[in-house]
Amino acid sequence: MEYVVYCDESRHTSPRVSDYLAIGGLWVPRAQRQELQDGLRAVAQHPGARAEVKWKKTSRVSIATYRNFIDAFFDSPACFRAIVVELAGVIFTPSTAETRNLVSTSSTTRCW
């Protein structure tokens, strides 16, 4: 089966807001990609929806929209996978002024 994978990472630049780095991926079977997009777009048309879902910005006013996004995800054939590492053991090298590449982790880095 072919998949389309959408990836994102938690903010890992300064100022550090967490001791951990998370890299996640949403795996969608290619044949069902349009179905998931249509479902999420339908939810995004509701009042209170934002262009990008920010889980820190949930409120009593927007909670129904966020629940609808979650329902659309769980009603789809998509799955989510993530890795979380402790930043203290991560070695970064600059690739540009705006981004950093994850090069390696030390032997003391814990992964869950």
mmCIF file of C-alpha atoms in Angstrom:
data_model
loop_
_atom_site.group_PDB
_atom_site.id
_atom_site.type_symbol
_atom_site.label_atom_id
_atom_site.label_comp_id
_atom_site.label_asym_id
_atom_site.label_seq_id
_atom_site.Cartn_x
_atom_site.Cartn_y
_atom_site.Cartn_z
ATOM 1 C CA MET A 1 0.000 0.000 0.000
ATOM 2 C CA GLU A 2 1.279 3.499 -0.825
ATOM 3 C CA TYR A 3 1.123 6.254 1.787
ATOM 4 C CA VAL A 4 1.374 10.020 1.785
ATOM 5 C CA VAL A 5 3.251 11.148 4.903
ATOM 6 C CA TYR A 6 2.901 14.640 6.384
ATOM 7 C CA CYS A 7 5.607 15.474 8.954
ATOM 8 C CA ASP A 8 6.153 18.237 11.477
ATOM 9 C CA GLU A 9 8.331 18.836 14.491
ATOM 10 C CA SER A 10 7.909 20.653 17.755
ATOM 11 C CA ARG A 11 9.748 23.938 18.018
ATOM 12 C CA HIS A 12 13.391 23.174 18.729
ATOM 13 C CA THR A 13 14.935 26.598 18.278
ATOM 14 C CA SER A 14 15.702 29.222 20.908
ATOM 15 C CA PRO A 15 14.245 30.166 23.245
ATOM 16 C CA ARG A 16 13.733 26.609 24.373
ATOM 17 C CA VAL A 17 10.238 26.073 25.720
ATOM 18 C CA SER A 18 10.615 22.350 26.367
ATOM 19 C CA ASP A 19 13.299 19.846 27.239
ATOM 20 C CA TYR A 20 12.018 17.545 24.493
ATOM 21 C CA LEU A 21 11.831 17.450 20.702
ATOM 22 C CA ALA A 22 8.947 15.672 19.001
ATOM 23 C CA ILE A 23 8.864 14.697 15.337
ATOM 24 C CA GLY A 24 5.559 13.322 14.129
ATOM 25 C CA GLY A 25 4.094 12.031 10.921
ATOM 26 C CA LEU A 26 0.539 11.577 9.711
ATOM 27 C CA TRP A 27 0.397 8.512 7.436
ATOM 28 C CA VAL A 28 -2.494 8.527 4.967
ATOM 29 C CA PRO A 29 -3.110 5.744 2.452
ATOM 30 C CA ARG A 30 -2.742 7.422 -0.944
ATOM 31 C CA ALA A 31 -6.108 6.063 -2.105
ATOM 32 C CA GLN A 32 -7.909 7.751 0.847
ATOM 33 C CA ARG A 33 -5.987 11.031 0.840
ATOM 34 C CA GLN A 34 -8.735 13.030 -0.864
ATOM 35 C CA GLU A 35 -11.362 11.631 1.501
ATOM 36 C CA LEU A 36 -9.400 12.834 4.540
ATOM 37 C CA GLN A 37 -8.707 16.234 2.968
ATOM 38 C CA ASP A 38 -12.398 16.700 2.171
ATOM 39 C CA GLY A 39 -13.372 15.787 5.738
ATOM 40 C CA LEU A 40 -10.864 18.187 7.281
ATOM 41 C CA ARG A 41 -11.821 20.977 4.869
ATOM 42 C CA ALA A 42 -15.470 20.540 5.813
ATOM 43 C CA VAL A 43 -14.547 20.985 9.489
ATOM 44 C CA ALA A 44 -12.380 24.016 8.623
ATOM 45 C CA GLN A 45 -15.422 25.755 7.136
ATOM 46 C CA HIS A 46 -17.155 25.848 10.528
ATOM 47 C CA PRO A 47 -17.119 29.069 12.549
ATOM 48 C CA GLY A 48 -14.215 29.222 14.982
ATOM 49 C CA ALA A 49 -11.873 27.175 12.795
ATOM 50 C CA ARG A 50 -8.380 28.529 12.156
ATOM 51 C CA ALA A 51 -6.130 28.113 9.144
ATOM 52 C CA GLU A 52 -3.814 25.966 11.281
ATOM 53 C CA VAL A 53 -4.773 23.913 14.304
ATOM 54 C CA LYS A 54 -2.836 25.094 17.342
ATOM 55 C CA TRP A 55 -3.554 22.869 20.316
ATOM 56 C CA LYS A 56 -2.309 25.508 22.768
ATOM 57 C CA LYS A 57 -5.030 27.851 21.536
ATOM 58 C CA THR A 58 -8.057 25.742 22.369
ATOM 59 C CA SER A 59 -10.803 27.520 24.258
ATOM 60 C CA ARG A 60 -14.375 26.900 25.324
ATOM 61 C CA VAL A 61 -15.482 28.706 22.158
ATOM 62 C CA SER A 62 -13.371 26.565 19.794
ATOM 63 C CA ILE A 63 -13.530 23.193 21.557
ATOM 64 C CA ALA A 64 -16.324 21.863 19.308
ATOM 65 C CA THR A 65 -14.260 22.610 16.187
ATOM 66 C CA TYR A 66 -11.216 20.864 17.661
ATOM 67 C CA ARG A 67 -13.350 17.827 18.533
ATOM 68 C CA ASN A 68 -14.629 17.761 14.950
ATOM 69 C CA PHE A 69 -11.015 17.734 13.668
ATOM 70 C CA ILE A 70 -10.215 14.830 15.994
ATOM 71 C CA ASP A 71 -13.337 12.948 14.891
ATOM 72 C CA ALA A 72 -12.475 13.497 11.208
ATOM 73 C CA PHE A 73 -9.014 12.052 11.858
ATOM 74 C CA PHE A 74 -10.238 8.979 13.785
ATOM 75 C CA ASP A 75 -12.967 8.343 11.207
ATOM 76 C CA SER A 76 -10.287 8.177 8.499
ATOM 77 C CA PRO A 77 -7.801 5.400 7.684
ATOM 78 C CA ALA A 78 -4.888 7.705 8.638
ATOM 79 C CA CYS A 79 -2.512 6.926 11.479
ATOM 80 C CA PHE A 80 -0.048 9.022 13.450
ATOM 81 C CA ARG A 81 3.476 8.097 14.527
ATOM 82 C CA ALA A 82 5.926 10.194 16.543
ATOM 83 C CA ILE A 83 9.298 10.073 18.229
ATOM 84 C CA VAL A 84 10.135 12.177 21.269
ATOM 85 C CA VAL A 85 13.741 12.730 22.369
ATOM 86 C CA GLU A 86 15.323 14.617 25.223
ATOM 87 C CA LEU A 87 17.032 17.711 23.787
ATOM 88 C CA ALA A 88 19.986 17.479 26.168
ATOM 89 C CA GLY A 89 21.356 14.573 24.127
ATOM 90 C CA VAL A 90 20.681 15.966 20.642
ATOM 91 C CA ILE A 91 23.507 17.403 18.542
ATOM 92 C CA PHE A 92 22.475 20.007 15.971
ATOM 93 C CA THR A 93 24.520 21.482 13.123
ATOM 94 C CA PRO A 94 23.471 24.713 11.405
ATOM 95 C CA SER A 95 22.262 24.227 7.846
ATOM 96 C CA THR A 96 20.946 27.753 7.305
ATOM 97 C CA ALA A 97 20.305 30.767 9.491
ATOM 98 C CA GLU A 98 16.694 29.646 9.941
ATOM 99 C CA THR A 99 16.825 25.864 10.287
ATOM 100 C CA ARG A 100 18.934 23.213 11.946
ATOM 101 C CA ASN A 101 19.526 19.614 10.957
ATOM 102 C CA LEU A 102 19.305 16.850 13.493
ATOM 103 C CA VAL A 103 22.637 15.071 13.172
ATOM 104 C CA SER A 104 22.804 12.494 15.912
ATOM 105 C CA THR A 105 21.871 11.757 19.473
ATOM 106 C CA SER A 106 24.174 10.804 22.294
ATOM 107 C CA SER A 107 23.961 7.472 24.014
ATOM 108 C CA THR A 108 22.218 9.091 26.990
ATOM 109 C CA THR A 109 19.248 10.375 24.986
ATOM 110 C CA ARG A 110 16.061 8.614 25.993
ATOM 111 C CA CYS A 111 13.454 7.813 23.353
ATOM 112 C CA TRP A 112 9.884 6.809 24.166
#
